[in-house]
Coordinates of C-alpha atoms in Angstrom, one line a residue:
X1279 CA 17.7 0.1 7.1
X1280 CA 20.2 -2.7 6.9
X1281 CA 19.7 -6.4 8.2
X1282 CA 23.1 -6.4 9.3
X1283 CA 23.0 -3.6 11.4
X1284 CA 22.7 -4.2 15.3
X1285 CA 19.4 -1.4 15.6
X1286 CA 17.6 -3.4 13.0
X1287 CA 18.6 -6.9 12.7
X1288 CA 16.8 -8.3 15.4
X1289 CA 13.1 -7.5 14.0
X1290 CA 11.3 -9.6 11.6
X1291 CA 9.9 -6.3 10.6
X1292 CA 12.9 -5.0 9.3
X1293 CA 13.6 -9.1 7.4
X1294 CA 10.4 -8.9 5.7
X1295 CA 10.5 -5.6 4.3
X1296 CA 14.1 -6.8 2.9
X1297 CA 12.7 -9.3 1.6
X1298 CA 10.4 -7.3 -0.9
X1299 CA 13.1 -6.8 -3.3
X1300 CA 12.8 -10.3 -4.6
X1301 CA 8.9 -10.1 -3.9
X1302 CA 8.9 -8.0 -7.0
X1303 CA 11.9 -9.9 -9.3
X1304 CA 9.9 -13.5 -8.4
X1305 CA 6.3 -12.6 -9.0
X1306 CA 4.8 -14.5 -11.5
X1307 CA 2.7 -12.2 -14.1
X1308 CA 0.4 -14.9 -15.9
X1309 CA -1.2 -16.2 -12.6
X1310 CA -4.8 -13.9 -12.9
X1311 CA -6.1 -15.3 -16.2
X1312 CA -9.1 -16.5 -15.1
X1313 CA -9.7 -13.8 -13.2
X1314 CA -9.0 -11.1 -16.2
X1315 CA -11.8 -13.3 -18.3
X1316 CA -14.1 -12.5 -15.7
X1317 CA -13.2 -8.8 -15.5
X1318 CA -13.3 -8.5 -19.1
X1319 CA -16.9 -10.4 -20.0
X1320 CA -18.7 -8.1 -17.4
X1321 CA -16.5 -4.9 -17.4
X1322 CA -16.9 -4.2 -13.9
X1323 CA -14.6 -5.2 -10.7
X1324 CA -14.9 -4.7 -7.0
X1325 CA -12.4 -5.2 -4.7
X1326 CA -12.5 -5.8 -1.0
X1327 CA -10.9 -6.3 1.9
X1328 CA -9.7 -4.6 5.3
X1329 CA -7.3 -2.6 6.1
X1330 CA -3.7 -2.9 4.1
X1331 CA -4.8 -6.0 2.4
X1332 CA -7.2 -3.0 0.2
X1333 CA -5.7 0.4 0.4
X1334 CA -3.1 0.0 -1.8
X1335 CA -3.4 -2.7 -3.3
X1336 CA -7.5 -1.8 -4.9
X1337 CA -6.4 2.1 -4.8
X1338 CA -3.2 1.7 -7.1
X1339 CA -4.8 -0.5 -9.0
X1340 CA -8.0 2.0 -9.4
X1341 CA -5.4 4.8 -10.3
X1342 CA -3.1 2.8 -13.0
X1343 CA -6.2 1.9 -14.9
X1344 CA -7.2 5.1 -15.2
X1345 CA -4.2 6.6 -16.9
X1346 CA -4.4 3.1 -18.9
X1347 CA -7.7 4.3 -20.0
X1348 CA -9.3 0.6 -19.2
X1349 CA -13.0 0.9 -20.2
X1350 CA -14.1 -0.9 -16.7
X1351 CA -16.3 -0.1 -14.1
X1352 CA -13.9 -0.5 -11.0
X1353 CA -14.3 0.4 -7.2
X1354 CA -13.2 -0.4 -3.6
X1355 CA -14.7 -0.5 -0.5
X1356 CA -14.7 -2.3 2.7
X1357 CA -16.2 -5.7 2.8
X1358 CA -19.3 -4.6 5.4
X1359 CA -20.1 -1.3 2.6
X1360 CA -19.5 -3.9 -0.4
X1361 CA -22.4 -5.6 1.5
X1362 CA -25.1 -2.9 0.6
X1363 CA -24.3 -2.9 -3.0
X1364 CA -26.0 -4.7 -5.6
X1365 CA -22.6 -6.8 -7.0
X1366 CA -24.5 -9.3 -8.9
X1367 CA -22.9 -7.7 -12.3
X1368 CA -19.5 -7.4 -10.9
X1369 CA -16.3 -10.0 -10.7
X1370 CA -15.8 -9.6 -7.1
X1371 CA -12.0 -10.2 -5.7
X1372 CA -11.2 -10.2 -1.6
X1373 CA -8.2 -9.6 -0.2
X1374 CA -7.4 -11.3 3.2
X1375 CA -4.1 -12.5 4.3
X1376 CA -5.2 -14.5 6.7
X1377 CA -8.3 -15.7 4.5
X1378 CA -10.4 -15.8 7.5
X1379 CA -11.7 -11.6 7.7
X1380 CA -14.9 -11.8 9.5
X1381 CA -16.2 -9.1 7.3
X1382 CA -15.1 -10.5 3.8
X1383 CA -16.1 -13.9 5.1
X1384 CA -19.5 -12.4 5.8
X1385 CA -19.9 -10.9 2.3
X1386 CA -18.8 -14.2 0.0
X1387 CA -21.2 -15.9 2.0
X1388 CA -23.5 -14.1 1.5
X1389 CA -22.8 -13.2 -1.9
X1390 CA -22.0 -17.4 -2.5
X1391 CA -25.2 -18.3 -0.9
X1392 CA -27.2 -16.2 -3.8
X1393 CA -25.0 -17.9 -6.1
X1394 CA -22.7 -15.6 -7.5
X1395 CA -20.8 -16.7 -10.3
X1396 CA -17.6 -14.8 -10.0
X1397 CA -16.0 -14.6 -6.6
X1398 CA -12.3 -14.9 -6.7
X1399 CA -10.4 -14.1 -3.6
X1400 CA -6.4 -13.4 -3.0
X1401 CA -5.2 -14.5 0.4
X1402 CA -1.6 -15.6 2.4
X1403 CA -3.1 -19.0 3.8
X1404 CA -3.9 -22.1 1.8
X1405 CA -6.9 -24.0 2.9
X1406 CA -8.4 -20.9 4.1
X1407 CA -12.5 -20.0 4.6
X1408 CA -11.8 -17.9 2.0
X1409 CA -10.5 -20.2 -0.5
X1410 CA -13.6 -22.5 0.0
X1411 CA -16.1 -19.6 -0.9
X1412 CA -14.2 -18.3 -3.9
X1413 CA -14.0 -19.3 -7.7
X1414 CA -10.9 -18.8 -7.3
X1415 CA -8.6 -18.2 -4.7
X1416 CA -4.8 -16.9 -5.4
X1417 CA -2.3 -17.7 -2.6
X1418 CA 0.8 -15.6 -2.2
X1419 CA 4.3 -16.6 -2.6
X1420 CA 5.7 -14.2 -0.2
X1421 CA 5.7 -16.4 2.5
X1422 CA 4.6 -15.6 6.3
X1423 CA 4.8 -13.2 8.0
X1424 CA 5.9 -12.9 11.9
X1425 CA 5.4 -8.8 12.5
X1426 CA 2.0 -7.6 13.0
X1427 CA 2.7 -4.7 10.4
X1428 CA 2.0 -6.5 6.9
X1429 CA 4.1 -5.4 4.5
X1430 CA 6.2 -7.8 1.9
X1431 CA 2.7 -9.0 1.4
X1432 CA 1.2 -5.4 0.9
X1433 CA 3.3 -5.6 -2.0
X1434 CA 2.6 -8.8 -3.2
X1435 CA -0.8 -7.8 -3.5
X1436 CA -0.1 -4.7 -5.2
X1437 CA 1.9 -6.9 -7.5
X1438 CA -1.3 -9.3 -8.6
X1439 CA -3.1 -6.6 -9.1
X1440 CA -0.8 -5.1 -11.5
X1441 CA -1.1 -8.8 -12.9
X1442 CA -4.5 -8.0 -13.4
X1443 CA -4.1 -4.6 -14.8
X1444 CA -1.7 -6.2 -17.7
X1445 CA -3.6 -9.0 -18.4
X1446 CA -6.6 -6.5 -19.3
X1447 CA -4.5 -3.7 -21.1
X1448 CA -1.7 -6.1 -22.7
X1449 CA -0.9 -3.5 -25.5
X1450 CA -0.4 -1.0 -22.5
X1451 CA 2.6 -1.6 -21.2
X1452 CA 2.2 -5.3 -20.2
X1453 CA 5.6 -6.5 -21.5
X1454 CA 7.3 -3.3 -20.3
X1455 CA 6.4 -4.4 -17.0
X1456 CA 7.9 -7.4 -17.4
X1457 CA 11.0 -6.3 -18.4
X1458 CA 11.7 -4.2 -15.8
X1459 CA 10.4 -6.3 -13.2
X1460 CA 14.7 -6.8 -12.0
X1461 CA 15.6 -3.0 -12.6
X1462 CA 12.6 -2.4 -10.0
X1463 CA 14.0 -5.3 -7.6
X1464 CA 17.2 -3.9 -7.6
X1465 CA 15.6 0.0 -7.3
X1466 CA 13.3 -2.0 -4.1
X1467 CA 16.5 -2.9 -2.0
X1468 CA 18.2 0.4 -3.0
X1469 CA 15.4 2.3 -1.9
X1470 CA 15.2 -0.1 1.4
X1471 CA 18.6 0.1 2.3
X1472 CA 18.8 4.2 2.0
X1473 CA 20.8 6.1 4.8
X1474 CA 18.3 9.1 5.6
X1475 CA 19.3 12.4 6.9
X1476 CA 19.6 12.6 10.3
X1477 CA 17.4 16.0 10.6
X1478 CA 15.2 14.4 8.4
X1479 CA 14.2 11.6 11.2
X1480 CA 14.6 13.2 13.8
X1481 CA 11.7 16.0 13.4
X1482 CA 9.5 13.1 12.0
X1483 CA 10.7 11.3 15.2
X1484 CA 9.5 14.3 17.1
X1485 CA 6.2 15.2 15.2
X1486 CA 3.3 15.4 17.6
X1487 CA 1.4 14.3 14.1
X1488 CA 2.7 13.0 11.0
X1489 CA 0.7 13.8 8.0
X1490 CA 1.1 12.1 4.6
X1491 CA -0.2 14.3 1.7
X1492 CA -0.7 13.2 -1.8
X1493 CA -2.8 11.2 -4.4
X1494 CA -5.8 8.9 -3.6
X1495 CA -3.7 6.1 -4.8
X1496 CA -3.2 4.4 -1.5
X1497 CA 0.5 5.1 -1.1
X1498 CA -0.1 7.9 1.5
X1499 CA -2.8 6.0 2.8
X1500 CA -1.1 2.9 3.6
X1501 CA 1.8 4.8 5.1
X1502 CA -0.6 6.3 7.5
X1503 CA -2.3 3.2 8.7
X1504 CA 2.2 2.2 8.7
X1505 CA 2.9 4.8 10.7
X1506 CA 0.1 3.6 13.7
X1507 CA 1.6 0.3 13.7
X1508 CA 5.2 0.8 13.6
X1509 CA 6.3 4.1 15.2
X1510 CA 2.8 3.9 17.6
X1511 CA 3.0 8.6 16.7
X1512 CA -1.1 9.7 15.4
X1513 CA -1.1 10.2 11.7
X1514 CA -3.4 11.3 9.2
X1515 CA -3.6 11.3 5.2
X1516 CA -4.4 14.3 3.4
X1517 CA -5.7 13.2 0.0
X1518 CA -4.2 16.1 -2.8
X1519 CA -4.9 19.3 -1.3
X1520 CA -6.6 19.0 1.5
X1521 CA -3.5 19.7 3.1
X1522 CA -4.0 23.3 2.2
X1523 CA -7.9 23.5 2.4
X1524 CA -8.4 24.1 5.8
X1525 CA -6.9 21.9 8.1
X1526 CA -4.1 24.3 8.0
X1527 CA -5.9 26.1 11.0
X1528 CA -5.6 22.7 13.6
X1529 CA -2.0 21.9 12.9
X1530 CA 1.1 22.8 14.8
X1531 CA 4.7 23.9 14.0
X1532 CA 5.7 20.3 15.6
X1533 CA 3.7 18.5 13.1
X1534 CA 5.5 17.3 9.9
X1535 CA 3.9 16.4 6.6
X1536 CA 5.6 14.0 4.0
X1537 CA 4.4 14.9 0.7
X1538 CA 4.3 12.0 -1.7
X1539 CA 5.0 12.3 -5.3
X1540 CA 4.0 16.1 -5.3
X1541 CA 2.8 18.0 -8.7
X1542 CA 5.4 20.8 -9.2
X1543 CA 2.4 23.0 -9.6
X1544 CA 1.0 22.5 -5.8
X1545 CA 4.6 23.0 -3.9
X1546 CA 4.1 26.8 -3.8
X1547 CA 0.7 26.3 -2.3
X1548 CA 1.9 24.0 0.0
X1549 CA 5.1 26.7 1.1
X1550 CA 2.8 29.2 2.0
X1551 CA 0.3 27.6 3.5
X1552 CA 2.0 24.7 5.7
X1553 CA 5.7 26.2 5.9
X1554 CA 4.9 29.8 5.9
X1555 CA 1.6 29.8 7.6
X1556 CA 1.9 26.8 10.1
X1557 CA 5.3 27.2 10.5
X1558 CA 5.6 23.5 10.3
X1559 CA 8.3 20.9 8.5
X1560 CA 7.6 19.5 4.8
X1561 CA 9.4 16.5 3.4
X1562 CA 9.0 14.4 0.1
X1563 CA 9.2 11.8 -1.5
X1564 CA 9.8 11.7 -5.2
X1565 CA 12.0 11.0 -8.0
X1566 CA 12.9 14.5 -8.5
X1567 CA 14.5 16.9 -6.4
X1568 CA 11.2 19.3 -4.9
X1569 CA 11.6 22.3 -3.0
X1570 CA 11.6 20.5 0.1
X1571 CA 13.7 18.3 1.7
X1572 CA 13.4 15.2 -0.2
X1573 CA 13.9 11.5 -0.2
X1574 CA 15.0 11.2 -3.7
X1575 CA 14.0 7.9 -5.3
X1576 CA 14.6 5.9 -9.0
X1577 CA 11.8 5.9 -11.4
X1578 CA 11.0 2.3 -12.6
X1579 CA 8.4 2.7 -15.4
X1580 CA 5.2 0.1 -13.8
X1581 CA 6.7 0.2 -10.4
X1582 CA 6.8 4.1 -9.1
X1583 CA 4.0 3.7 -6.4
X1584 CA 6.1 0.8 -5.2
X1585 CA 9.0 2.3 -4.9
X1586 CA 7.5 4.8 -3.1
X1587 CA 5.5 3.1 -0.5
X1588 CA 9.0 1.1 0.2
X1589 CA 10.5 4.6 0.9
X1590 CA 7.9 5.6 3.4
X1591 CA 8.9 2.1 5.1
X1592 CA 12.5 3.1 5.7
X1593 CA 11.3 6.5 7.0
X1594 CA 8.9 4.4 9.6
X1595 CA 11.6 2.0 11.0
X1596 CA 14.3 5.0 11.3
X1597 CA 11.6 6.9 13.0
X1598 CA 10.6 4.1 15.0
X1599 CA 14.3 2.6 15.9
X1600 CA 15.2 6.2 16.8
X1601 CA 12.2 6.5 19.4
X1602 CA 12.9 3.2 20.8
X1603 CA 10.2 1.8 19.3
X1604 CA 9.7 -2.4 19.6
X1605 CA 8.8 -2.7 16.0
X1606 CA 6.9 -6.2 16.1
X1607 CA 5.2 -5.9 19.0
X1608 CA 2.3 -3.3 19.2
X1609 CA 0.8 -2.6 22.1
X1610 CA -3.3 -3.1 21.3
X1611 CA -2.6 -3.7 17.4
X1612 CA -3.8 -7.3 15.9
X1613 CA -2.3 -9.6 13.2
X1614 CA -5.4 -10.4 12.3
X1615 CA -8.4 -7.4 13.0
X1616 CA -11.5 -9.0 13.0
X1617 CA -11.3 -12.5 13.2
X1618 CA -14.4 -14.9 11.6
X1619 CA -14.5 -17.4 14.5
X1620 CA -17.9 -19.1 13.5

């Protein structure tokens, strides 16, 4: 995509995504502190939220500290689920651009009202409900946002809590983060800016369904929930193999799926099953050339899932430019999905 360009120009969309380049070179690392002491003295986190504001922001987070080898208890869920759990042991962080989520409000009240000592919340709005019920509320940088599809703030989010992740593993990779926090900016707007293939968009422009396949680390996730908002086409994710695990038998040679990230082993698997069998189109993305048509990408160690979710963007606003598609505006989509009015 290219702000310059007549197709995209006009869409604040297309402005904020651009803008996530220097998201990532401005974030400020050392702003989670007192949130990591809180992490750290009871070894367990949940995070919450709806929507983009958790998929990948809790899931990548979830996923990096496993191969970190962090020694907490972590897990995500929706604020209404979180709700049923006993979180009286947990450091508790909700996620809510607008900082006014009924369900999250409903949970830190609760949660506040039995006096729970370590409620921290992350949110787009200063002064917000959320802010008032939290320890500790974190206010992004980013800046507002005027499409309904969030997305420069999706990032920011990611990005505090990979703050998070360093502050707790610091001889992990913490300063290597760091230092290639302008290699990934520059990666961000490379990756943003990408010409695609024209066959490429056009059969994902054409897809009856698009399916995103790959890990449970919210990248495919989020790009399904993307693809709703901003090319208005029926997705669905299909966490590692599912792909090939039966669904096989519903999907038709129209659909496409866009494999993210795949494992060399698994793209065999995938041939026969989904190319072979369905008859169907398979695209990646991934830092490597695959043995399907791929969007190749850089590899920035720390910022990998980043780049890729930013490449699943551009695929969405070709798609969606090429089908006419008014990329602000959905139809029955809402900035804000449950609103706390009370």
């Amino acid at each position: 995509m290219n702000r310059k360009d007549a197709k995209y120009k006009d869409f604040a969309l297309v402005q904020e995504m651009l803008e996530t380049p220097e998201v990532i070179r401005q974030f400020d690392y050392d702003q989670a502190g007192e949130l990591v002491s809180a992490v750290k003295e009871t070894g367990k986190l949940m995070m919450t939220g709806e929507g983009s504001s958790r998929i990948f922001p809790a899931k990548n987070f979830i996923a990096e500290a496993g191969k970190a080898g962090l020694s907490i208890q972590t897990a995500t869920e929706g604020a209404r689920q979180a709700q049923e759990y006993n979180l009286g042991s947990y450091a508790v962080l909700g996620v809510s651009n607008s900082g006014r989520t009924k369900e999250l409000i409903s949970l830190f009240s609760r949660l506040k009202a039995d006096g729970h000592p370590r409620l921290f919340g992350l949110t787009a709005q200063p002064g917000s409900q959320l802010e008032s019920l939290a320890r500790r509320c974190h206010v992004l940088r980013c800046g507002s946002e005027q499409a309904v599809a969030a997305t420069k703030s999706v990032a920011e989010q990611g990005l505090f809590y990979q703050s998070l992740l360093c502050g707790l593993a610091a001889e992990k990779g913490s300063e290597a983060v760091r230092r290639n926090q302008p290699e990934a900016a520059d990666a961000a707007r490379d990756v943003l800016e990408a010409e695609l293939p024209a066959d490429l968009v056009q059969s994902i422009a054409g897809a009856g369904m698009i399916y995103f396949a790959g890990r449970n680390n919210g990248v495919a996730e989020e790009l399904t929930l993307k693809t709703n908002e901003i090319t208005r086409k029926k997705s669905d994710f299909l966490e590692g193999t599912y792909a090939v695990h039966g669904i096989e038998e519903v999907m038709d040679p129209a659909d496409v799926v866009v494999v993210v990230d795949p494992y060399p082993e698994e793209e065999e698997k995938f041939r026969q099953c989904l190319v072979d069998g369905v008859g169907m189109k398979v695209f990646a993305i991934a830092a490597r050339e695959t043995s399907f048509p791929t969007i190749r990408i850089p590899r920035v160690w720390g910022f990998d899932t980043f780049l890729q979710l930013l490449a699943g963007w551009n695929i969405l606003v070709h798609v969606g430019v090429y089908n006419g598609i008014h990329l602000d505006k959905p139809v029955r989509a809402r900035k804000v999905g449950n609103e706390f009015l009370g």
